[in-house]
Amino acid sequence: MKPLLLQVSALNVQAGRFALQNISFSLEMGAYFIILGPTGCGKTMLLETLAGLRKPVSGKILLKGKDITYLPPEERGLGFAYQDSLLYPFLNVKENILFGAKAGKKGRDVNILKRMDRLAEAMGISHLLPRYPSALSGGEKQRVSLARAILTNPPLLLLDEPLSALDPQTRDSMRTLLQEIHQAEGMGIIHVTHDFNEALQLGTQALVMNNGNIQQQGDPLTVFEKPGSLFVAGFLQSENIVKGIIEREGGSPWFKNVENDLSLGPLPEDLLRGNMPNEVYLVIHAGQIEVSCGEEFCDQRTNSWTALVEKAIINSSHVDLTCKGKGCWHVTLSRHEWQSRAMDVGSKVKLSVKMERIHLISNS
Amino acid sequence: MKNPNLKKDLFFGSFWLTSTLLVLFFLFIIIGLFTYSDLGMLLGVLRQPEFHFAIKLTLWTSVTATFFAVVVALPCAYVLSRYRLPGMVFFDTLVDIPIVLPPLVSGIALLIFFGPLFGDQLVKAGIRVVFTPLGVVVAQWFVAVPYAIKSFKQAFNGVDRRMENIARTLGFSPAGAFFRVTIPLAKSGLIGGLVMTWARALGEFGATAMLAGITRMKTETLSVAVFLNMSIGDIEFAISTAIVMLFIALILLIILKTVMRKEVRV
């Protein structure tokens, strides 16, 4: 296991009536840590507290083992970038990047100037150095903001929704740039976002927050495939969430939804962890339901059932289907599959699911 | 055929008519001043020692009052702009009082403060405020400082606090972030506020008359000079001084508008 870069334990922060409550997590050296959550859940507040811009009521923040809980931001040496770049309009790009170095009276240091040149080159902004922020595009501004934040080699970079204000094309190139920076600089990154695709593409660790509390943490794929609560499943847009009960048949557990006459099983025993009550929610992502043409044989033993395609939304790479049959199911298949199987709205299809792909959430 | 846009035309036509009438009225007021004066008379007054005294006194007192208004207004405005604590509304309202009070009433309040209340102690400390040029500075400062606080607060409100946060994470102390980030970002608004504050101090009369008195060649600012000479019937001096004040006001307004236009461009 890698040594820890950041340890946050039992952190409580108050801002008016809103509070971050009992936040604890840790970050390994060089990790790319994603904090996810809806707007107003306290993500930015947590990031500002880590940066020293807010004082916690209680709790501890250790950076490389050193207690920085009450250290002012200027003594923490962390990089910080907000979503809207916030470049200083009275400084040109070069002066903006060197702004942090000036605070340490290193604005004319040869090594710092060389580093700035290297960073500008790597980020493709060398030609922008004499320009003022008003003459830059959104993506260019965000690149400059990143260069400014990492100029002085911070051990940890804090990013508050760095991609959310960008158009889709710029966002893709910025994602790649963030990956490159992370690999090249080797620093830890905490990236706040509400876009789970960013977490899957960039993150090595993820944490989901809601209303000032941590809901779940773990590696991004596990969080995505095995949401720990109904909130996390809903926030991560798990497309199929079905309420039901667990019943034992022949000694094996089965998921039953009486209302839709749905019966899936036998469920793997490890799915029923701990004190799983009888009432549960079944979670299946749209991509985990297999779809084929309706003539094939369907039965309970193969966990398959027939349904009618009610709606089809054709995207550039995939097709989102809404199917009715033993409930309402959202299914995704590639455009190639959609075309090769000659499906259409109104087609009869067979839906099937493998038991190792489903996930159960306790009703409590 | 009935014009369907007639109602709309009449509605906005009334706006244009009101604006035009106001412009004409203001122009006639200014032209009226000039009809009671001529260049020879104006130059004659400009050569008089009384005028020299009044303009010198007005300039140094108003600049001093503005300087101290800025020194006080910068921190007060920042506190009012940035912090939401209990009692802030009271602070904000208290700061507004000199704007709402008639200057004469402000002058009486100042006279009581620097006279019967603390006058003796101040005189013992060698500070004479009542009926002295220092009283002029104090009166101008008191009347002008709320304008500085109001406009500076507005300027600070326009600065995204996160800009300061970034500076802090980049290694600047709170003071460093204030002077290197907040002040440059609020610069246009601050200059605008500074000009307004100076303009208010420059034209101050009521509070000055109460606290510093109306004494020829002692506490005689340009406003006091206009009043003194009108009251003894020296219309030429009064009007010429008024014209000079009008020019000063015009120059200040031009500076203000130029600064504000630059702010809009940014």
XYZ file of C-alpha atoms in Angstrom:
630
model
C 0.000 0.000 0.000
C 1.271 3.449 -0.905
C 1.975 5.946 1.905
C -0.815 8.393 2.695
C -0.748 11.915 1.320
C -3.828 13.247 3.098
C -5.822 12.007 6.065
C -9.072 13.701 7.006
C -10.705 12.481 10.183
C -14.048 13.378 11.812
C -14.095 16.790 10.154
C -17.020 19.050 11.072
C -17.466 22.414 9.377
C -20.293 24.865 9.951
C -21.497 27.540 7.505
C -24.736 29.139 8.654
C -27.302 26.361 8.919
C -25.363 24.009 6.658
C -22.723 21.688 8.063
C -20.223 19.125 6.880
C -20.591 16.288 9.331
C -18.016 13.797 10.442
C -16.081 13.680 7.176
C -13.306 11.075 7.162
C -11.281 9.806 4.254
C -7.691 9.325 3.211
C -5.742 9.791 0.035
C -2.738 7.796 -1.095
C 0.308 9.462 -2.622
C -0.361 10.256 -6.261
C -4.042 9.296 -6.065
C -6.669 10.907 -8.249
C -9.509 11.361 -5.798
C -12.975 12.279 -7.042
C -15.576 13.890 -4.784
C -19.051 13.472 -6.243
C -22.351 14.912 -5.171
C -25.289 17.036 -6.243
C -25.215 20.835 -6.153
C -25.270 22.172 -2.581
C -24.078 18.948 -0.937
C -20.944 20.606 0.493
C -18.293 19.509 -2.038
C -16.829 22.982 -2.553
C -17.048 23.678 1.161
C -15.006 20.549 1.858
C -12.433 21.548 -0.751
C -12.179 25.075 0.721
C -11.717 23.594 4.174
C -8.890 21.390 2.894
C -7.326 24.476 1.310
C -7.547 26.361 4.631
C -10.125 28.866 3.398
C -12.639 27.696 6.019
C -11.975 26.778 9.613
C -13.416 23.467 10.828
C -15.318 23.242 14.099
C -13.567 19.965 14.906
C -11.643 17.168 13.261
C -8.178 16.789 11.832
C -6.454 17.219 8.472
C -3.007 15.657 8.092
C -0.872 16.336 5.011
C 2.021 13.862 4.740
C 1.502 13.218 8.455
C 1.710 16.912 9.409
C -1.306 18.464 11.127
C -2.487 21.337 8.904
C -6.027 21.634 10.339
C -5.627 25.252 11.428
C -2.771 26.291 9.132
C -3.623 29.353 6.965
C -3.951 28.630 3.219
C -0.735 30.453 2.306
C 1.260 28.055 4.498
C -0.320 24.849 3.154
C 1.209 25.055 -0.307
C -1.728 23.349 -2.026
C -2.845 24.126 -5.582
C -6.426 25.273 -6.076
C -8.523 25.937 -9.173
C -12.200 26.855 -9.359
C -14.541 25.875 -12.185
C -14.636 29.330 -13.766
C -10.829 29.670 -13.820
C -10.889 33.094 -12.071
C -7.836 34.549 -13.762
C -6.839 38.052 -12.702
C -8.049 40.344 -15.501
C -5.408 43.003 -14.776
C -2.558 40.532 -15.382
C -1.583 38.830 -18.626
C -1.326 35.043 -18.883
C 2.370 34.950 -17.957
C 1.820 37.196 -14.938
C -1.179 35.121 -13.882
C 0.856 31.910 -13.965
C 3.740 33.543 -12.068
C 1.414 35.168 -9.507
C 2.002 32.464 -6.876
C 5.769 32.623 -7.365
C 5.635 36.364 -6.677
C 4.066 35.682 -3.283
C 7.233 33.752 -2.403
C 9.409 36.473 -4.025
C 10.413 33.997 -6.725
C 8.785 35.773 -9.650
C 12.190 36.219 -11.344
C 13.770 32.944 -10.235
C 15.355 31.285 -13.285
C 14.131 27.819 -12.268
C 10.574 29.090 -11.817
C 10.665 30.808 -15.211
C 11.949 27.588 -16.825
C 9.185 25.614 -15.114
C 6.600 28.100 -16.323
C 7.877 27.694 -19.885
C 7.742 23.891 -19.581
C 4.200 23.991 -18.164
C 3.008 26.430 -20.811
C 4.497 24.168 -23.487
C 2.896 21.032 -22.015
C -0.480 22.727 -21.765
C -0.306 24.262 -25.211
C -0.572 27.850 -23.978
C 2.924 29.157 -24.822
C 1.519 31.384 -27.553
C -0.972 32.911 -25.095
C 1.555 34.199 -22.542
C 1.365 37.897 -23.508
C -2.434 37.896 -23.829
C -4.914 39.104 -21.244
C -7.670 36.771 -19.920
C -10.394 38.698 -21.756
C -8.867 37.449 -25.034
C -8.941 33.749 -24.057
C -11.542 31.027 -24.615
C -13.014 29.035 -21.699
C -10.677 26.076 -22.270
C -7.619 28.322 -22.556
C -8.537 30.103 -19.334
C -8.881 26.781 -17.528
C -5.452 25.652 -18.798
C -3.890 28.886 -17.523
C -5.689 28.438 -14.205
C -4.255 24.916 -13.897
C -0.758 26.091 -14.794
C -1.043 28.816 -12.143
C -2.154 26.283 -9.530
C 0.664 23.782 -10.138
C 3.563 26.145 -10.903
C 5.057 25.799 -7.437
C 4.809 21.975 -7.384
C 2.061 21.533 -4.783
C 1.874 18.017 -3.316
C -1.918 18.143 -3.689
C -4.041 19.877 -6.295
C -7.635 20.787 -5.416
C -9.957 21.182 -8.395
C -13.490 22.504 -7.973
C -15.517 21.302 -10.983
C -12.736 22.241 -13.422
C -14.581 20.916 -16.475
C -18.184 21.840 -15.826
C -18.078 25.271 -17.490
C -16.539 23.926 -20.730
C -18.140 22.793 -23.956
C -18.066 18.980 -24.640
C -15.101 19.052 -27.049
C -12.968 21.238 -24.764
C -14.018 19.086 -21.810
C -12.668 15.949 -23.501
C -9.305 17.548 -24.255
C -9.123 18.947 -20.701
C -9.799 15.473 -19.275
C -6.876 14.125 -21.250
C -4.739 17.055 -20.117
C -5.640 16.394 -16.478
C -4.627 12.752 -16.885
C -1.329 13.818 -18.444
C -0.631 16.378 -15.718
C -1.440 13.821 -13.048
C 0.937 11.275 -14.553
C 3.699 13.759 -15.349
C 3.646 15.711 -12.089
C 2.844 12.779 -9.795
C 0.890 14.973 -7.421
C -2.285 13.957 -5.631
C -5.440 15.451 -7.061
C -8.826 15.981 -5.430
C -11.352 16.705 -8.144
C -14.870 17.802 -7.226
C -17.568 17.099 -9.778
C -21.152 16.041 -10.241
C -20.335 14.161 -13.463
C -19.765 10.474 -12.813
C -18.144 9.939 -16.213
C -15.266 12.141 -15.017
C -14.936 9.906 -11.972
C -14.842 6.735 -14.070
C -12.348 8.150 -16.556
C -10.010 9.977 -14.190
C -10.423 8.733 -10.652
C -8.513 6.128 -8.702
C -10.655 6.741 -5.618
C -14.147 8.222 -5.318
C -16.324 9.618 -2.568
C -20.025 10.413 -2.863
C -21.501 13.158 -0.678
C -24.987 14.342 0.085
C -26.230 17.042 2.421
C -22.871 17.446 4.165
C -22.358 13.719 4.747
C -20.293 11.019 3.087
C -22.600 8.492 1.454
C -20.055 6.063 0.041
C -16.395 5.812 -0.870
C -14.276 3.345 -2.769
C -12.854 2.842 -6.230
C -15.064 4.562 -8.839
C -16.149 1.386 -10.670
C -17.228 -0.353 -7.468
C -19.182 2.736 -6.384
C -20.836 2.791 -9.805
C -21.694 -0.916 -9.932
C -22.482 -1.400 -6.262
C -24.087 1.780 -4.908
C -24.469 1.555 -1.152
C -27.729 3.451 -0.853
C -30.762 4.448 -2.817
C -29.411 8.012 -2.928
C -26.088 6.912 -4.481
C -27.886 4.652 -6.965
C -30.191 7.523 -7.943
C -27.370 10.083 -8.119
C -25.245 7.802 -10.294
C -28.263 7.385 -12.544
C -28.658 3.654 -12.052
C -31.360 3.261 -14.661
C -33.249 0.313 -13.199
C -34.128 0.357 -9.517
C -36.887 -2.121 -8.591
C -38.389 -2.589 -5.151
C -39.014 -6.174 -4.039
C -38.523 -8.869 -1.427
C -36.076 -11.719 -0.874
C -37.657 -15.141 -0.640
C -35.994 -18.521 -0.241
C -36.918 -21.252 -2.704
C -35.299 -24.629 -2.281
C -32.828 -23.052 0.122
C -31.670 -20.396 -2.363
C -32.532 -16.710 -2.166
C -34.672 -15.185 -4.959
C -35.663 -11.598 -5.702
C -39.443 -11.239 -6.191
C -41.523 -8.306 -7.329
C -45.119 -9.435 -6.850
C -46.631 -6.377 -8.543
C -44.945 -7.216 -11.876
C -44.731 -10.977 -11.366
C -40.952 -10.756 -11.616
C -38.755 -13.416 -10.127
C -34.943 -13.407 -10.439
C -32.520 -15.873 -8.918
C -31.038 -17.811 -7.411
C -29.082 -14.842 -6.027
C -25.425 -15.318 -5.072
C -25.244 -15.616 -1.286
C -22.546 -12.899 -1.044
C -25.104 -10.425 -2.397
C -27.097 -10.780 0.824
C -24.411 -9.337 3.041
C -24.849 -8.576 6.741
C -28.335 -8.036 8.047
C -29.996 -7.597 4.683
C -33.734 -7.282 5.387
C -36.340 -9.020 3.305
C -37.390 -5.815 1.562
C -34.704 -4.664 -0.878
C -34.074 -2.623 -4.024
C -32.646 -4.363 -7.042
C -30.220 -2.226 -9.060
C -29.311 -3.072 -12.660
C -27.556 -0.627 -14.990
C -29.045 -0.252 -18.460
C -25.938 -1.726 -20.052
C -26.145 -4.850 -17.906
C -29.456 -6.072 -19.308
C -29.037 -8.168 -22.418
C -31.576 -7.704 -25.164
C -32.366 -10.005 -28.052
C -35.248 -10.612 -30.439
C -38.505 -11.895 -28.995
C -38.806 -15.263 -30.703
C -36.209 -16.800 -28.427
C -37.373 -18.876 -25.484
C -37.782 -17.018 -22.212
C -38.185 -18.517 -18.783
C -37.534 -17.990 -15.156
C -34.569 -20.378 -15.071
C -32.594 -18.221 -17.496
C -33.707 -15.016 -15.758
C -35.205 -13.730 -18.953
C -38.571 -12.314 -19.824
C -40.324 -10.802 -22.814
C -41.013 -7.101 -23.232
C -42.128 -4.585 -25.843
C -39.887 -1.758 -27.006
C -41.872 1.340 -26.090
C -39.360 4.099 -26.802
C -35.981 4.286 -28.526
C -33.623 7.265 -28.297
C -30.889 7.004 -30.896
C -27.591 8.623 -29.854
C -24.352 8.913 -31.822
C -22.841 5.694 -30.383
C -25.676 3.876 -28.626
C -29.438 3.491 -28.400
C -31.423 3.934 -25.188
C -34.503 1.717 -25.061
C -37.462 1.842 -22.748
C -39.084 -1.608 -22.627
C -42.351 -2.626 -20.968
C -42.710 -6.195 -19.645
C -42.717 -7.263 -15.988
C -42.183 -3.579 -15.210
C -40.463 -0.766 -17.058
C -36.823 -1.377 -18.041
C -34.162 0.916 -19.419
C -31.729 -0.871 -21.680
C -28.737 0.335 -23.675
C -27.290 -1.333 -26.722
C -24.850 -0.243 -29.372
C -26.146 1.253 -32.630
C -24.650 -1.678 -34.472
C -26.637 -4.154 -32.327
C -29.769 -2.025 -32.741
C -29.436 -2.036 -36.539
C -28.264 -5.653 -36.961
C -31.171 -7.020 -34.914
C -33.692 -5.027 -36.901
C -35.471 -3.812 -33.797
C -37.868 -0.915 -33.708
C -40.413 0.687 -31.442
C -43.147 -1.932 -30.873
C -40.797 -4.910 -31.374
C -41.098 -7.850 -29.044
C -37.744 -8.498 -27.349
C -36.229 -10.800 -24.789
C -34.560 -9.171 -21.788
C -32.194 -11.209 -19.640
C -29.858 -10.494 -16.778
C -26.996 -12.419 -15.243
C -27.235 -12.752 -11.478
C -23.596 -11.740 -10.882
C -24.360 -8.388 -12.503
C -27.191 -7.304 -10.252
C -26.852 -5.417 -7.014
C -29.129 -5.200 -3.972
C -29.656 -2.229 -1.694
C -31.219 -2.580 1.705
C -34.619 -0.912 2.046
C -33.527 0.584 5.385
C -56.138 54.001 -40.626
C -55.489 53.829 -36.895
C -51.779 53.412 -36.050
C -51.463 50.292 -33.802
C -48.135 51.555 -32.439
C -49.573 54.930 -31.450
C -49.996 54.011 -27.764
C -46.441 52.671 -27.566
C -45.111 55.731 -29.386
C -46.954 58.053 -27.001
C -45.699 56.128 -23.958
C -42.022 56.321 -24.886
C -42.572 59.767 -26.385
C -43.511 61.005 -22.911
C -40.188 59.576 -21.592
C -38.270 61.479 -24.261
C -40.205 64.678 -23.566
C -39.427 64.483 -19.814
C -35.733 63.872 -20.517
C -35.542 66.752 -22.984
C -37.278 69.161 -20.587
C -34.889 68.195 -17.784
C -31.821 68.710 -19.977
C -33.148 72.117 -21.086
C -33.898 73.166 -17.501
C -30.375 72.227 -16.316
C -28.828 73.999 -19.294
C -30.808 77.175 -18.602
C -29.779 77.071 -14.945
C -26.110 76.985 -15.967
C -26.529 79.542 -18.762
C -28.372 81.753 -16.271
C -25.217 81.876 -14.120
C -23.167 83.060 -17.085
C -25.656 85.796 -18.045
C -24.914 87.507 -14.728
C -21.195 87.380 -15.385
C -18.629 88.227 -18.028
C -15.003 87.230 -18.629
C -13.622 90.545 -17.352
C -15.545 90.261 -14.125
C -14.526 86.626 -13.728
C -10.806 87.423 -14.249
C -11.102 90.330 -11.816
C -12.451 88.069 -9.099
C -9.834 85.411 -9.831
C -7.114 87.985 -8.988
C -8.571 88.863 -5.579
C -6.694 87.628 -2.464
C -10.004 86.522 -0.910
C -10.609 84.202 -3.843
C -7.034 82.843 -3.619
C -7.526 82.180 0.078
C -10.894 80.441 -0.496
C -9.637 78.179 -3.263
C -6.464 77.229 -1.375
C -8.433 76.492 1.807
C -11.049 74.515 -0.129
C -8.445 72.426 -1.929
C -6.283 71.510 1.054
C -9.201 70.881 3.402
C -11.146 68.801 0.876
C -8.077 66.762 -0.116
C -7.216 66.145 3.555
C -10.836 65.246 4.380
C -10.952 62.900 1.358
C -7.672 61.257 2.367
C -8.947 60.503 5.871
C -12.341 59.459 4.470
C -10.563 56.886 2.272
C -8.405 55.666 5.173
C -11.548 55.030 7.240
C -13.831 53.913 4.397
C -11.587 51.168 2.969
C -11.688 48.883 6.028
C -15.311 49.765 6.930
C -16.537 49.135 3.388
C -14.642 45.835 3.205
C -16.139 44.656 6.509
C -19.638 45.663 5.368
C -19.138 43.968 2.009
C -17.633 40.697 3.207
C -19.080 39.814 6.575
C -22.613 38.850 7.540
C -22.633 39.147 11.309
C -25.389 40.160 13.729
C -25.369 43.932 14.108
C -24.153 44.585 10.558
C -27.485 46.165 9.618
C -27.092 48.579 12.544
C -23.534 49.408 11.403
C -24.720 49.898 7.822
C -27.615 52.136 8.919
C -25.431 54.206 11.247
C -23.021 54.875 8.399
C -25.936 56.193 6.327
C -26.993 58.771 8.925
C -24.789 61.650 7.698
C -26.286 61.140 4.210
C -29.839 61.392 5.511
C -29.244 64.201 8.019
C -29.368 67.787 6.721
C -25.744 69.049 6.805
C -26.777 71.809 9.231
C -27.956 69.198 11.718
C -24.720 67.243 11.223
C -22.896 70.512 11.944
C -24.817 71.049 15.194
C -24.087 67.468 16.302
C -20.387 67.950 15.503
C -20.373 71.326 17.301
C -21.751 69.705 20.461
C -19.270 66.793 20.209
C -16.206 68.998 19.659
C -17.530 71.810 21.915
C -19.312 71.091 25.184
C -18.676 67.323 25.141
C -14.964 66.882 24.373
C -13.836 70.400 23.434
C -11.923 71.098 26.657
C -9.961 67.842 26.559
C -9.092 68.380 22.877
C -7.965 71.970 23.502
C -5.774 70.745 26.367
C -4.254 68.256 23.911
C -3.610 71.165 21.532
C -6.375 70.297 19.070
C -8.782 73.140 18.249
C -11.630 72.055 16.006
C -14.440 74.569 16.577
C -14.225 77.718 14.406
C -10.862 76.710 12.878
C -9.773 75.367 9.450
C -9.405 71.986 11.170
C -13.145 72.236 11.819
C -13.624 72.613 8.064
C -11.726 69.341 7.500
C -13.718 67.555 10.199
C -17.077 68.793 8.813
C -16.140 67.830 5.243
C -14.870 64.425 6.394
C -18.045 63.728 8.395
C -20.347 64.540 5.504
C -18.213 62.827 2.837
C -17.125 59.602 4.561
C -20.505 57.802 4.147
C -20.302 58.367 0.387
C -16.838 56.785 0.379
C -18.042 53.813 2.426
C -21.113 53.294 0.229
C -19.240 53.434 -3.052
C -16.268 51.377 -1.814
C -18.656 48.743 -0.448
C -20.282 48.565 -3.875
C -16.843 48.207 -5.464
C -15.855 45.380 -3.073
C -19.208 43.651 -3.652
C -18.198 43.407 -7.307
C -15.013 41.477 -6.458
C -15.519 37.715 -6.418
C -14.297 36.524 -3.042
C -12.891 33.415 -4.690
C -10.344 35.665 -6.465
C -8.975 36.455 -2.996
C -9.171 32.766 -2.043
C -7.007 31.829 -5.017
C -4.421 34.429 -3.988
C -4.360 32.970 -0.466
C -3.778 29.436 -1.778
C -1.028 30.826 -4.020
C 0.816 32.061 -0.938
C -0.433 35.580 -0.236
C -1.306 36.680 3.304
C -4.736 38.299 3.882
C -3.111 41.744 3.532
C -1.221 40.624 0.425
C -4.421 39.318 -1.161
C -6.217 42.584 -0.291
C -3.596 44.869 -1.826
C -2.546 42.621 -4.740
C -5.978 41.335 -5.748
C -8.953 43.079 -4.120
C -7.761 46.659 -4.623
C -6.739 46.198 -8.301
C -10.020 44.398 -9.040
C -12.078 47.107 -7.328
C -9.906 49.912 -8.719
C -12.428 51.537 -11.043
C -15.176 51.530 -8.412
C -12.762 52.857 -5.809
C -11.602 55.721 -8.050
C -15.234 56.544 -8.834
C -16.000 56.571 -5.105
C -12.930 58.685 -4.391
C -14.024 61.335 -6.904
C -17.568 61.361 -5.501
C -16.193 61.706 -1.973
C -13.930 64.564 -2.964
C -16.798 66.260 -4.806
C -18.973 66.004 -1.696
C -16.195 67.461 0.514
C -15.499 70.220 -2.001
C -19.046 71.546 -2.009
C -19.707 71.144 1.714
C -21.324 74.175 3.365
C -23.932 73.467 6.083
C -21.865 71.393 8.516
C -18.798 73.559 7.857
C -20.749 76.720 8.685
C -21.881 75.221 12.003
C -18.576 73.701 13.152
C -15.954 75.981 11.607
C -18.040 79.138 11.359
C -18.312 81.633 8.525
C -15.257 83.807 9.040
C -13.784 85.729 6.110
C -10.180 84.783 5.329
C -10.147 82.203 8.134
C -12.654 79.440 7.468
C -13.736 80.779 4.093
C -14.058 77.901 1.648
C -15.473 78.502 -1.846
C -19.012 77.625 -0.672
C -18.656 79.901 2.342
C -17.282 82.647 0.063
C -20.364 82.410 -2.168
C -22.644 82.679 0.884
C -20.681 85.511 2.502
C -20.579 87.637 -0.635
C -24.213 86.984 -1.545
C -25.231 88.058 1.948
C -23.372 91.408 1.666
C -24.584 91.975 -1.889
C -21.308 91.315 -3.752
C -23.085 89.428 -6.518
C -20.085 89.578 -8.916
C -17.769 87.761 -6.492
C -20.441 85.240 -5.547
C -21.329 84.389 -9.140
C -17.708 84.221 -10.309
C -16.909 81.850 -7.437
C -19.971 79.814 -8.320
C -18.761 79.549 -11.930
C -15.334 78.358 -10.770
C -17.061 75.734 -8.597
C -19.155 74.709 -11.575
C -16.001 74.143 -13.640
C -14.409 72.111 -10.860
C -17.587 70.010 -10.652
C -17.547 69.500 -14.433
C -13.915 68.364 -14.387
C -14.647 65.935 -11.542
C -17.656 64.533 -13.381
C -15.653 64.076 -16.579
C -12.987 62.145 -14.616
C -15.727 60.062 -12.994
C -17.480 59.236 -16.256
C -14.185 58.345 -17.959
C -13.230 55.998 -15.131
C -16.674 54.413 -15.069
C -16.699 53.919 -18.823
C -13.354 52.127 -18.572
C -14.856 49.935 -15.855
C -17.730 48.984 -18.144
C -15.263 48.101 -20.913
C -13.317 45.757 -18.573
